[in-house]
Short mmCIF file of C-alpha atoms in Angstrom, two decimals:
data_model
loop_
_atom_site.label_atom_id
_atom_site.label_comp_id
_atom_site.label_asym_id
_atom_site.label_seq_id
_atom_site.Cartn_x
_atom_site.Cartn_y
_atom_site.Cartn_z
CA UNK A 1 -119.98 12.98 -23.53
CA UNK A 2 -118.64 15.61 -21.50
CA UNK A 3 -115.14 14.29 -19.55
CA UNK A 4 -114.27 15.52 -16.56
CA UNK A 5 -111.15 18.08 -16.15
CA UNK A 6 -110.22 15.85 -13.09
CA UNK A 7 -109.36 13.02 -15.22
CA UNK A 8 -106.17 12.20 -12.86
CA UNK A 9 -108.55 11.87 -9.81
CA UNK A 10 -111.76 10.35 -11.47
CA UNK A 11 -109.07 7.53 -12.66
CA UNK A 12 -108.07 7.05 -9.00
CA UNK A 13 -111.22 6.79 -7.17
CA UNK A 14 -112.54 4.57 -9.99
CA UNK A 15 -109.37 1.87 -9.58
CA UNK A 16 -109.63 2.51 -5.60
CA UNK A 17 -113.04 1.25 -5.93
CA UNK A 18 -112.42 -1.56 -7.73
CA UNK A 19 -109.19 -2.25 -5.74
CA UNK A 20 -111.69 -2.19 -2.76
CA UNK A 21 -114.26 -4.91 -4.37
CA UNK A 22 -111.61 -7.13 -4.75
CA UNK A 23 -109.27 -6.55 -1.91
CA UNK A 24 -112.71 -7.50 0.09
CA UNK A 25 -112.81 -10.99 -1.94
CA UNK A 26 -110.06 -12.46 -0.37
CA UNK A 27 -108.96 -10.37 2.76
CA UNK A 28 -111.88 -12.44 4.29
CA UNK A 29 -110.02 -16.14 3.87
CA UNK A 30 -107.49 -15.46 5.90
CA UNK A 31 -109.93 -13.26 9.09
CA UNK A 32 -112.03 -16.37 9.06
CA UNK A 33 -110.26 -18.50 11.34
CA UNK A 34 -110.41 -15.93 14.19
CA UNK A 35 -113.93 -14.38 13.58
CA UNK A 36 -115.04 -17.94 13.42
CA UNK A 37 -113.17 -18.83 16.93
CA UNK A 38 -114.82 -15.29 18.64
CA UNK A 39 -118.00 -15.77 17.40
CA UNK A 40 -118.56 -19.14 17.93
CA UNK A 41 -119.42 -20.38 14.40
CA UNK A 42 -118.90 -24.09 13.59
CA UNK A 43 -118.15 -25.03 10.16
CA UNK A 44 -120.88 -25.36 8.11
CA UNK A 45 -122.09 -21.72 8.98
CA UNK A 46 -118.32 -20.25 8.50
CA UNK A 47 -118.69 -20.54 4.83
CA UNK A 48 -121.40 -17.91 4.92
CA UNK A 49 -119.42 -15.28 5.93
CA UNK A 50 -117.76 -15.96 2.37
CA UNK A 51 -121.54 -17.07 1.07
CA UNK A 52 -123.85 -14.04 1.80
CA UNK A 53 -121.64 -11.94 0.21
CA UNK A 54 -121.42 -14.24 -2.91
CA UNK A 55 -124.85 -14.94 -3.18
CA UNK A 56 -125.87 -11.13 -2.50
CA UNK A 57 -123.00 -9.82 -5.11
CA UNK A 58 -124.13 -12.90 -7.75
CA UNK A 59 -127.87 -12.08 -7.36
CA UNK A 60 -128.10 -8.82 -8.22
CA UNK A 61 -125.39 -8.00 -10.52
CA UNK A 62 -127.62 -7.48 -13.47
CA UNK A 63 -130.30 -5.07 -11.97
CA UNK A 64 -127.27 -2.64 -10.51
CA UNK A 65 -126.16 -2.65 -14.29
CA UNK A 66 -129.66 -2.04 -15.32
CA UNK A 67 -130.34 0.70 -12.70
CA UNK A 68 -126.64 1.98 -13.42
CA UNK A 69 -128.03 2.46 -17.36
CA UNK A 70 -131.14 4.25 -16.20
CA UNK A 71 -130.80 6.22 -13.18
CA UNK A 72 -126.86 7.40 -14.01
CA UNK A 73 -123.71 6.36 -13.40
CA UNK A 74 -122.61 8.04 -10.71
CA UNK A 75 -125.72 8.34 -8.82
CA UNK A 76 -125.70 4.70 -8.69
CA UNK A 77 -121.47 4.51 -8.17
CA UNK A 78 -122.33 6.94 -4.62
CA UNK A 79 -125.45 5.32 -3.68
CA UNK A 80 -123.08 1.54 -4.31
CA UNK A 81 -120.28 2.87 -2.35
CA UNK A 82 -122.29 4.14 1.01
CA UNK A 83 -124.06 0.61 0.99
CA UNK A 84 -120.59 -0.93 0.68
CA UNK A 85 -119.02 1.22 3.63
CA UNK A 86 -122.33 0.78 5.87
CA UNK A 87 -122.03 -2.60 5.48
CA UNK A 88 -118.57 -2.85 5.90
CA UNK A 89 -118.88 -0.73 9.33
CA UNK A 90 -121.47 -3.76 10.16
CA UNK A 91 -119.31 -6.14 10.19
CA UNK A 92 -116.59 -4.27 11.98
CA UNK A 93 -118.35 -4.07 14.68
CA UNK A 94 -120.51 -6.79 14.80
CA UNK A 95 -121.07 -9.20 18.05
CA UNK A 96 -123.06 -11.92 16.89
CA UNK A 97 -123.05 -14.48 13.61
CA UNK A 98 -126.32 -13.37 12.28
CA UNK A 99 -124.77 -9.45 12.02
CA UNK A 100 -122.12 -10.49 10.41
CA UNK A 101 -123.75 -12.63 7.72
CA UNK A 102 -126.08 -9.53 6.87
CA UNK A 103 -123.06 -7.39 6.81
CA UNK A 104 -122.11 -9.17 4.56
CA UNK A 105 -124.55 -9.59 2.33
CA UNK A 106 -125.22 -5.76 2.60
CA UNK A 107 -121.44 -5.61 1.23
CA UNK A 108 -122.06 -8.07 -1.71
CA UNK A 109 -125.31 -5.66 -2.76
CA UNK A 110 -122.92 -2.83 -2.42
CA UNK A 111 -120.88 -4.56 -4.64
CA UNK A 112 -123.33 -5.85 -7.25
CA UNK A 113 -124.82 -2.08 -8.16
CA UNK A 114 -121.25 -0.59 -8.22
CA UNK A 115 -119.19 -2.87 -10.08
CA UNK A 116 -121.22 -2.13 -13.32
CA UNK A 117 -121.35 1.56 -12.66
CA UNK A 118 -118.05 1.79 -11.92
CA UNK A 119 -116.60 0.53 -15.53
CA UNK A 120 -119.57 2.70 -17.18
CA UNK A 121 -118.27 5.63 -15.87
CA UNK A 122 -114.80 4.92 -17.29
CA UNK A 123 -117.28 5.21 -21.06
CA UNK A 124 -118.48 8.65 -19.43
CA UNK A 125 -115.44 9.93 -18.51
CA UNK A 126 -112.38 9.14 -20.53
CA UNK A 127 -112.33 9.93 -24.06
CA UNK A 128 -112.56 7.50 -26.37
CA UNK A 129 -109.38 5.94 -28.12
CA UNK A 130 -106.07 5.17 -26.13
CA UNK A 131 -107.36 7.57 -22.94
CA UNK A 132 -110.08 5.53 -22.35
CA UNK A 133 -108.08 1.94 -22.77
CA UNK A 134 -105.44 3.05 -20.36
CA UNK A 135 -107.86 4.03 -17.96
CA UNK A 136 -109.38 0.71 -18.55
CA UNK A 137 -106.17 -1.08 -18.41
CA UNK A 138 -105.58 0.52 -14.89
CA UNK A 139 -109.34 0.37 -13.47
CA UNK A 140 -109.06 -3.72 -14.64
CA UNK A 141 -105.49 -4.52 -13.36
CA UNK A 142 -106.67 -2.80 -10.05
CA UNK A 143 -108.97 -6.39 -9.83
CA UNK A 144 -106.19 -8.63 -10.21
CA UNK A 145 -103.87 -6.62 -7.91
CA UNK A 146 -106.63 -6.76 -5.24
CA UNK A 147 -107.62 -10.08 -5.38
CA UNK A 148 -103.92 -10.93 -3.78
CA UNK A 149 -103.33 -8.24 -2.25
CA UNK A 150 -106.08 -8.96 0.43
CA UNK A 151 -104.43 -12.14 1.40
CA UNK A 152 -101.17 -10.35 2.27
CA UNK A 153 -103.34 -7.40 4.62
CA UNK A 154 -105.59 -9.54 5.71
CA UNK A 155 -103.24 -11.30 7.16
CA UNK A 156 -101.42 -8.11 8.69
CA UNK A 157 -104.49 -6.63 10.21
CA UNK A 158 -105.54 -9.98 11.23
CA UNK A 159 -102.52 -10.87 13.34
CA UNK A 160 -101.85 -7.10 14.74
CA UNK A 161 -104.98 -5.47 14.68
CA UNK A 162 -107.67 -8.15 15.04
CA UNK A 163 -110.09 -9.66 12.29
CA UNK A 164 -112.40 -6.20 12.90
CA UNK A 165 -110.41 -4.60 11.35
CA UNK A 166 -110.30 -6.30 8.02
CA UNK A 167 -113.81 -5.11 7.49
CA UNK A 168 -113.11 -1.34 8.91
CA UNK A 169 -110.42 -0.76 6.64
CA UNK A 170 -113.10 -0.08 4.01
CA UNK A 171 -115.07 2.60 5.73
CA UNK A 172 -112.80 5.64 5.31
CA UNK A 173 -111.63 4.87 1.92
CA UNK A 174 -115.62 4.41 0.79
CA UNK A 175 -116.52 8.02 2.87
CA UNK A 176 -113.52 9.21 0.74
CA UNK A 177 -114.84 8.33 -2.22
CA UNK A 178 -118.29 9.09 -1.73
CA UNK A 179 -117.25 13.05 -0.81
CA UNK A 180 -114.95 12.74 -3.70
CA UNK A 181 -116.98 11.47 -6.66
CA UNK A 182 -119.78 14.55 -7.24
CA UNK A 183 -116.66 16.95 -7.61
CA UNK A 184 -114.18 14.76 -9.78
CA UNK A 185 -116.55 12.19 -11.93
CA UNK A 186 -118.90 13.64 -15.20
CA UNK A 187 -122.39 11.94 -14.39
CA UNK A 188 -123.40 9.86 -17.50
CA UNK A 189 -126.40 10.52 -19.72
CA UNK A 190 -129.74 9.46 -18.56
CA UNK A 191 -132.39 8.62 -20.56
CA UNK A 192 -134.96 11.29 -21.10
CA UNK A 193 -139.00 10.47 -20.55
CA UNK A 194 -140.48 8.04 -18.04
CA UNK A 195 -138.36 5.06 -17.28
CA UNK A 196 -139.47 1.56 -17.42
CA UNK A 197 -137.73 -0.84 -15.15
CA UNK A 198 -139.15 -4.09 -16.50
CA UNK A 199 -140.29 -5.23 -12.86
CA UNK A 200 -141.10 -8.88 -14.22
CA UNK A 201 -137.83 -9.49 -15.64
CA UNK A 202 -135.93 -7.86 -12.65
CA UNK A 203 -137.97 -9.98 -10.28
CA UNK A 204 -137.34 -13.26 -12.23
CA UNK A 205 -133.93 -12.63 -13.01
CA UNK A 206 -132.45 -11.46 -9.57
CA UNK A 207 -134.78 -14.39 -8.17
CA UNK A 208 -133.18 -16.92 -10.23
CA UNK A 209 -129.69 -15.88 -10.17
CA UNK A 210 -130.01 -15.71 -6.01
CA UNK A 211 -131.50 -19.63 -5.75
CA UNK A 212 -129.36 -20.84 -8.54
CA UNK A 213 -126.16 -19.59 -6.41
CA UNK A 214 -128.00 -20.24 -2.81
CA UNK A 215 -127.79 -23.86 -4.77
CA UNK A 216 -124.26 -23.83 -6.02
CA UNK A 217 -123.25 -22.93 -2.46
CA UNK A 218 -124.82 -25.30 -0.55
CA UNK A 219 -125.07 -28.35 -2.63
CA UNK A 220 -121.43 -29.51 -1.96
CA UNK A 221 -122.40 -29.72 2.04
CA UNK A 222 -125.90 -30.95 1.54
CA UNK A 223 -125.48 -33.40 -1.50
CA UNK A 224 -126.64 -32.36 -5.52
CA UNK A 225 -129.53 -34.23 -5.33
CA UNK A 226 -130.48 -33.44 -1.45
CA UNK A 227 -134.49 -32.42 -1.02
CA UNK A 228 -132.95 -29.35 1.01
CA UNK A 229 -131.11 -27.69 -1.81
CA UNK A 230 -132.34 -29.12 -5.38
CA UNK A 231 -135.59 -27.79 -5.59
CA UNK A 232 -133.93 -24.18 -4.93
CA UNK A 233 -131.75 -25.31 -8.20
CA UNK A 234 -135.03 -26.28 -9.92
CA UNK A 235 -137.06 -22.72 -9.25
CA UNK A 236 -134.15 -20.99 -10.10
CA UNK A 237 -133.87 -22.73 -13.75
CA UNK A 238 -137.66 -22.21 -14.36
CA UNK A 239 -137.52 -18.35 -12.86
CA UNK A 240 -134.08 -17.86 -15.73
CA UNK A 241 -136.02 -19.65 -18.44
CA UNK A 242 -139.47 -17.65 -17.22
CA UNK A 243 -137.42 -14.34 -17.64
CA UNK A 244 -135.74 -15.42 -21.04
CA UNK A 245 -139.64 -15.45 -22.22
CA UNK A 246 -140.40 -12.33 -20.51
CA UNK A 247 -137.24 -10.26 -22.00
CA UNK A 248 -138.21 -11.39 -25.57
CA UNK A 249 -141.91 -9.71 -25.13
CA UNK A 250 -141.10 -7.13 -23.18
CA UNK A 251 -140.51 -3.14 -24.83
CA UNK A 252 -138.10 -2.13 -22.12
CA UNK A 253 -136.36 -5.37 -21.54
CA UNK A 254 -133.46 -6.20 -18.64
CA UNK A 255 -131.34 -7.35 -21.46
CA UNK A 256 -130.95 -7.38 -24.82
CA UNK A 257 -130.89 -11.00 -26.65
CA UNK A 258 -128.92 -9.08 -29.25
CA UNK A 259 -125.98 -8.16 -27.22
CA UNK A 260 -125.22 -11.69 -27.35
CA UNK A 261 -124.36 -12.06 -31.05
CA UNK A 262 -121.34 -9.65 -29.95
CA UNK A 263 -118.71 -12.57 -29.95
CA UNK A 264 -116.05 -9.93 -27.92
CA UNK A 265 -118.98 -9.89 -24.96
CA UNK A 266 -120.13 -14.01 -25.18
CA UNK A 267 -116.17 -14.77 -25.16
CA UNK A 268 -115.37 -12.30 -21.93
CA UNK A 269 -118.11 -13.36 -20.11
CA UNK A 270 -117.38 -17.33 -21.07
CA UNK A 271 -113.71 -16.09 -20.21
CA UNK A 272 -114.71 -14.32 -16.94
CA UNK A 273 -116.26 -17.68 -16.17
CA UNK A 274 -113.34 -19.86 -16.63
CA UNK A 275 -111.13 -17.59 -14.98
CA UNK A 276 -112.83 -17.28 -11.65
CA UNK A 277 -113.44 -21.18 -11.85
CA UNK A 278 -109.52 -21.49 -11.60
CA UNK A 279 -107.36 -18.53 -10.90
CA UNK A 280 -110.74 -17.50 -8.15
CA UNK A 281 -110.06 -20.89 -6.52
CA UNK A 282 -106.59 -20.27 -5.57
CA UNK A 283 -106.34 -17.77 -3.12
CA UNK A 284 -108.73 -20.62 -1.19
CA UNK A 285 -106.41 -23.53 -1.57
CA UNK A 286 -102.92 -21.82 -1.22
CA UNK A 287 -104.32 -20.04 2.54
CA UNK A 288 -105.65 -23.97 3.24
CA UNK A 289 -101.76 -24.81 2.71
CA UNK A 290 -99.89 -22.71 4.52
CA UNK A 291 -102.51 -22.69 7.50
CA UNK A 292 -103.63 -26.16 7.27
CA UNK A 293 -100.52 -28.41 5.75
CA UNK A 294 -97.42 -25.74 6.80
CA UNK A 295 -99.47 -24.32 10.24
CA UNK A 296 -98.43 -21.14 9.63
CA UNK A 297 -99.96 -17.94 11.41
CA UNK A 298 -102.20 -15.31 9.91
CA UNK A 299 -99.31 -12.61 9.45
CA UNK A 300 -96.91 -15.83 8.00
CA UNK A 301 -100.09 -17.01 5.66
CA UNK A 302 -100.24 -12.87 3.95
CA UNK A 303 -96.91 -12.24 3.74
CA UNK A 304 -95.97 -15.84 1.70
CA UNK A 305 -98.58 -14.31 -0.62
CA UNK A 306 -96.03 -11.28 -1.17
CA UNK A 307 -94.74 -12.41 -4.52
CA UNK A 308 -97.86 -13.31 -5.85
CA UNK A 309 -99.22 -9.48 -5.27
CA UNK A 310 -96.10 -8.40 -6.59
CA UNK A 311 -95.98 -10.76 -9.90
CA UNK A 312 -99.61 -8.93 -10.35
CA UNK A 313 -98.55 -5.57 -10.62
CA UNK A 314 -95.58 -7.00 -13.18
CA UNK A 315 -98.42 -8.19 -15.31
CA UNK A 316 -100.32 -5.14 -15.11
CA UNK A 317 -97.59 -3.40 -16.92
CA UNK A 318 -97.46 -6.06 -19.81
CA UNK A 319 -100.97 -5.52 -20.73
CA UNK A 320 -100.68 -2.60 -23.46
CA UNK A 321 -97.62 -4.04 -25.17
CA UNK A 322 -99.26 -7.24 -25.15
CA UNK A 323 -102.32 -6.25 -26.53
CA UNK A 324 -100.44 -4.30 -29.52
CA UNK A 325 -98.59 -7.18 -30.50
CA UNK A 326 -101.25 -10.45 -30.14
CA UNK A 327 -104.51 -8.40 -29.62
CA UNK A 328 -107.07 -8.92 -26.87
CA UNK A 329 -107.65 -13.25 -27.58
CA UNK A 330 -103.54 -13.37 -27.58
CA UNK A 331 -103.62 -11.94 -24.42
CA UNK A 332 -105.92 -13.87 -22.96
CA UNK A 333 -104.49 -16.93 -23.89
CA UNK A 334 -101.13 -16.07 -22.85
CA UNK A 335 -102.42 -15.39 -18.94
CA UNK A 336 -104.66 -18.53 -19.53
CA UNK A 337 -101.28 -20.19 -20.47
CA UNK A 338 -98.97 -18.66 -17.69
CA UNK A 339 -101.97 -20.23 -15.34
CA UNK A 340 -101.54 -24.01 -16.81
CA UNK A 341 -98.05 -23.86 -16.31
CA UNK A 342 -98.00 -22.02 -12.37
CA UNK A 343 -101.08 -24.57 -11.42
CA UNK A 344 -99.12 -27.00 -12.80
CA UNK A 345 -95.27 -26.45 -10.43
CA UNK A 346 -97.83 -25.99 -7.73
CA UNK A 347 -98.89 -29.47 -7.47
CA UNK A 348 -95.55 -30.00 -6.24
CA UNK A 349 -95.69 -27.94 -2.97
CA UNK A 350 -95.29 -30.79 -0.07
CA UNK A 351 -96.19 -31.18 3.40
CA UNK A 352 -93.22 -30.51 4.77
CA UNK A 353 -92.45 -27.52 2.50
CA UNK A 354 -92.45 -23.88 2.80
CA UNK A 355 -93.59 -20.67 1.35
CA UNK A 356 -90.52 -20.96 -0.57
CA UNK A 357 -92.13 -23.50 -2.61
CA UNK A 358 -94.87 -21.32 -3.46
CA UNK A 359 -93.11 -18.55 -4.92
CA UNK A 360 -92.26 -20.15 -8.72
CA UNK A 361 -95.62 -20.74 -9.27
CA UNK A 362 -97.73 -18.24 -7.82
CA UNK A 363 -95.06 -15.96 -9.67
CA UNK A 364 -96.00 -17.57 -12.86
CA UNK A 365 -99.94 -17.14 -11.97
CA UNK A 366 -100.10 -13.52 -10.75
CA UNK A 367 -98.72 -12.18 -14.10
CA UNK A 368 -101.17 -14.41 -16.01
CA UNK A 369 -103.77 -13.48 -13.79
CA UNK A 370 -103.19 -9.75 -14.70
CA UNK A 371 -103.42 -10.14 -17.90
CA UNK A 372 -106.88 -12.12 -18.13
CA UNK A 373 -108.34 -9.87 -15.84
CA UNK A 374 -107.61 -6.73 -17.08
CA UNK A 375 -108.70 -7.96 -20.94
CA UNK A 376 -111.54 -9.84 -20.56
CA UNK A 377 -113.21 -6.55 -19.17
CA UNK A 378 -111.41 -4.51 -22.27
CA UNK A 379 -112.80 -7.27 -24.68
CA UNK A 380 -116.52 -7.25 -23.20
CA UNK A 381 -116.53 -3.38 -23.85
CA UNK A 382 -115.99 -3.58 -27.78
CA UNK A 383 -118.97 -3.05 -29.75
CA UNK A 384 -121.22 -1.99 -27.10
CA UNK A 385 -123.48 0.91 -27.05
CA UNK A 386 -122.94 3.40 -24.43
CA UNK A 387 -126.53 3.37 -22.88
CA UNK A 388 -126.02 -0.31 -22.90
CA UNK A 389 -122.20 -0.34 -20.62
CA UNK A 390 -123.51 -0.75 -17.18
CA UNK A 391 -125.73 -4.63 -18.36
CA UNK A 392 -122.63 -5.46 -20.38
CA UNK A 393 -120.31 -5.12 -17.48
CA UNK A 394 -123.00 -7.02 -15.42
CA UNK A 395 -122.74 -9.76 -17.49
CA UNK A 396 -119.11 -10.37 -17.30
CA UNK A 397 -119.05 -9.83 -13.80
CA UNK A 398 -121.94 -12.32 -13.33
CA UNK A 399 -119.89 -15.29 -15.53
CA UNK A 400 -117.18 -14.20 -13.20
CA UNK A 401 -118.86 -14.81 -10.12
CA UNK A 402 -120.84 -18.22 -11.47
CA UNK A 403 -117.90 -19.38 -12.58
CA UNK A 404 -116.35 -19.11 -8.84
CA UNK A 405 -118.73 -20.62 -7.30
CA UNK A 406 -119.20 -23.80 -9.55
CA UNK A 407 -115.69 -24.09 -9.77
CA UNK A 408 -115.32 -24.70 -6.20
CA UNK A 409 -118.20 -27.03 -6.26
CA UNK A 410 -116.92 -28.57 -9.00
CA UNK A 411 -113.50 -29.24 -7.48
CA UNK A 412 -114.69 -29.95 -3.99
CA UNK A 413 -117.48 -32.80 -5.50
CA UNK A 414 -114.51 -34.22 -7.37
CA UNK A 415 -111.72 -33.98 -4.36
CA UNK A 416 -114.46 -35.86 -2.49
CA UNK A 417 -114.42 -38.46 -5.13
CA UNK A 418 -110.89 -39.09 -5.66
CA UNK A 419 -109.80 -39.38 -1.97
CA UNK A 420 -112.88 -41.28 -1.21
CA UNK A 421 -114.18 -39.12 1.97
CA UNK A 422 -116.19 -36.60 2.85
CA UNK A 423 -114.51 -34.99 4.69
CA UNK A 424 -114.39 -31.22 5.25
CA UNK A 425 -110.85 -30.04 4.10
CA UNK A 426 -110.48 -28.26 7.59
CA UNK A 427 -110.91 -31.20 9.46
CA UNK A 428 -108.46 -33.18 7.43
CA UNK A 429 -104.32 -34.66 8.31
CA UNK A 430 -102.00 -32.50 6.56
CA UNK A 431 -100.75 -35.54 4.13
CA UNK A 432 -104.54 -35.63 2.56
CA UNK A 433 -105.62 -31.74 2.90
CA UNK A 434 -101.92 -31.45 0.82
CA UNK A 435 -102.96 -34.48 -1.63
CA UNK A 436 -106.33 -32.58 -2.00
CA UNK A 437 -105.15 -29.44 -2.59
CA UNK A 438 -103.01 -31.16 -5.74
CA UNK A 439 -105.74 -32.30 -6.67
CA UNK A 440 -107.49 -28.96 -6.91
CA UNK A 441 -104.88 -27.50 -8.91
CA UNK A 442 -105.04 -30.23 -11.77
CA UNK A 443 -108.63 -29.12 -11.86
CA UNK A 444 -107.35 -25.55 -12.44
CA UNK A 445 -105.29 -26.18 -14.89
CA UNK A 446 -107.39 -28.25 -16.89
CA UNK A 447 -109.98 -25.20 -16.86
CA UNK A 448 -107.56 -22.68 -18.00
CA UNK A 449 -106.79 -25.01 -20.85
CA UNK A 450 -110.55 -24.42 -21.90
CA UNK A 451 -109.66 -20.26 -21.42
CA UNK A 452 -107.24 -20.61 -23.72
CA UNK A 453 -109.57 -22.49 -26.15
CA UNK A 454 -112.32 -19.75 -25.61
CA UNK A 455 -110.00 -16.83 -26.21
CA UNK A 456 -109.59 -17.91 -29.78
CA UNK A 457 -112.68 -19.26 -30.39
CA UNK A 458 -115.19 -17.35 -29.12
CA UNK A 459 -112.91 -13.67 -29.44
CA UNK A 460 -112.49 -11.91 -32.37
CA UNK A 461 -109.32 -12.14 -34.17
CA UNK A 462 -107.57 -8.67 -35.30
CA UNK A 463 -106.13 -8.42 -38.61
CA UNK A 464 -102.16 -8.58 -38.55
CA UNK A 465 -102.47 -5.13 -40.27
CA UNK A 466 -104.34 -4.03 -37.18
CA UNK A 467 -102.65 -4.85 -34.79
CA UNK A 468 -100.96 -1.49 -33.70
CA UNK A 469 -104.72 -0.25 -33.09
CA UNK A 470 -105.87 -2.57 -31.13
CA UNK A 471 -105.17 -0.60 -27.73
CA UNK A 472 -107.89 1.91 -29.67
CA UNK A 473 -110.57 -0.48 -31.32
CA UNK A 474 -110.53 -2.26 -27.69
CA UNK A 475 -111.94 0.16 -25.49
CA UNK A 476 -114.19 1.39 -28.66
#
């Protein structure tokens, strides 16, 4: 490997990128109201503004870390990024709900192929050892950071700007990067020879992955046993099982079976799952709060998120002293802990509360949610072969974005349940959208229970006598 002399810059375009991906993951919740009111949508078809970038982003995770692998890093990182602006400059200016879904969706592809090839190229830039973990470290805590971060300028740009401009935000920062990255980032190596793509296992794979989310998404609104969404859950099953048989014949395959007996990348993608299953369903419930039970505006909604983005950054700087003294699983389980315990106070926000109420608990979460973030990609990099970074990272980021959307299924199928009604939650009296939202915290907190379980189960352990290394054997 040949690291780039630009290792300060590299480092920042790398975490601006990923800062982007998931500022763009929740600056959306709190735009939706007014794009929804301009364009006309009604309720049902508001949730694909969120959807077709979901389903887009879920479906083709693994080919983007697959092409990443093949075609090089950066290519793939440039070609990721322009698709991510273009479709972000779509949906700034679009005029009509059909636009705006594809936008959308073109910003979810954007964000399948560069995810992967952005953590690869930290492996083909940084050396490796306690360079390379730092940049990690940063790169990773850049996700947590973003995720509530958006909330707070979404809800800026919203209220001063208008909801455009949520979406334009992006363009200059990916035209940035884009000029940026041939000077400042070390292309990684690319397999010499003919490539092989494995078209059958691509075809079955992306296929299945797209109905088996299309499914997740729409089941809660249609029903889980509706003829309008289960057979989509049924074809997508056989296509995954169909491209399980195919990978196991195939020379060239997608993925490696093998990578799987690598208990550091099973337990960070089982962790990524669980994580976006609870701390991904927050941001959701906590802008249904203070826009639905407290009526606040857009600008009031970001800005109560304030100490949440800040409690982040806190976290971020924890991450190398915790991982020294407990290791990557101790980590894990510590932000899987903080979550129980800030999911927990926040079942007692009320309905004729404030932000004020907020701010112990999503406190609590934001450094927990630092830490899991920013180790579960550090874990799911140990062991791994370099030609082999960009499917790993696809992996994780796939459990991550499964997990969100069956969590929210999970916990909308079983808020429906306990409060008897099917009832949207944006149609509901502030007394039951505040009992529901209690109700989808308990579910949160019960699921970080099972992170904690997974971090020391399915993780490897360090030796005590090791534990000063692990910042080194983490990133190896």
């Amino acid at each position: 490997m040949s690291a780039t002399k630009y290792k300060g810059l590299a480092l920042f375009i790398l975490a601006v990128s990923q800062l982007v991906m998931a500022l763009d993951y929740t600056i959306i919740f709190v735009a939706m109201p007014s794009l929804g009111n301009e364009l006309g949508f009604s309720a049902n078809h508001l949730q694909w503004v969120v959807s077709a970038y979901s389903l887009a982003f879920g479906g083709f995770l693994l080919i983007g870390g697959r092409l990443s692998d093949l075609m090089g890093r950066r290519r793939m990182f440039m070609i990721a990024m322009g698709l991510f602006g273009l479709g972000s400059l779509l949906g700034g200016l679009a005029e009509s709900q059909l636009m705006l879904i594809l936008a959308r969706a073109l910003q979810g592809l954007g964000g399948a192929l560069l995810s992967p090839a952005t953590l690869s190229l930290i492996m083909s830039n940084f050396n490796e050892g306690p360079e390379r973990n730092r940049a990690m470290g940063i790169w990773a805590s850049m996700g947590g950071v973003g995720m509530s971060l958006g909330l707070l300028l979404g809800g800026v740009l919203t209220s001063y700007i208008g909801w455009e401009s949520t979406f334009l935000v992006n363009v200059p920062i990916a035209l940035a990067v884009v000029i940026l990255a041939p000077f400042v980032l070390t292309e990684s190596e690319v397999p010499a020879g003919a490539k092989h793509y494995d078209a059958a296992g691509t075809i079955s794979v992306t296929a299945g992955l797209l109905l088996v989310v299309y499914y997740l998404i729409q089941a809660p609104v249609a029903g889980w046993a509706s003829a309008s969404t289960l057979p989509f859950a049924l074809i997508g099953a056989m296509l995954l099982l169909a491209f399980a048989g195919i990978e196991k014949r195939s020379k060239e395959p997608l993925i490696s079976f093998r990578m799987f007996r690598n208990r550091n990348l099973t337990g960070a993608a089982l962790t990524a799952f669980l994580f976006s299953a609870s701390f991904g369903s927050l941001y959701y419930f906590l802008t249904l709060y203070t826009q639905g039970v407290l009526h606040y505006s857009a600008v009031q909604s970001g800005l109560s998120f304030l100490p949440l983005t800040l409690s982040a950054f806190v976290g971020a700087k924890l991450i190398n002293t915790m991982l020294a003294k407990v290791g990557v699983a101790g980590t894990i389980a510590t932000g899987m802990g903080l979550g129980v315990i800030g999911f927990l106070m926040l079942t007692g926000l009320s309905e004729t509360g404030s932000a004020w109420g907020m701010i112990p608990g999503t406190v609590i979460i934001g450094i927990g949610q630092a830490l899991v973030f920013t180790t579960m990609f550090i874990a799911g990099s140990a062991g791994i072969e370099p030609k082999e970074q960009g499917v790993a990272s696809a992996l994780i980021s796939t459990g991550q974005q499964i997990g969100g959307a069956i969590g929210l299924a999970v916990i909308m199928a079983m808020i429906s349940t306990s409060l008897g009604t099917t009832s949207t939650l944006e149609h509901m009296q502030p007394a039951d959208l505040n009992s529901a939202i209690h109700t989808a915290f308990l579910i949160s907190a019960a699921t970080t229970l099972l992170g904690i379980l997974v971090a020391f189960l399915a993780l490897k352990q360090p030796k005590p006598s090791n534990l000063d290394e692990i910042k080194v054997t983490a990133a190896h």
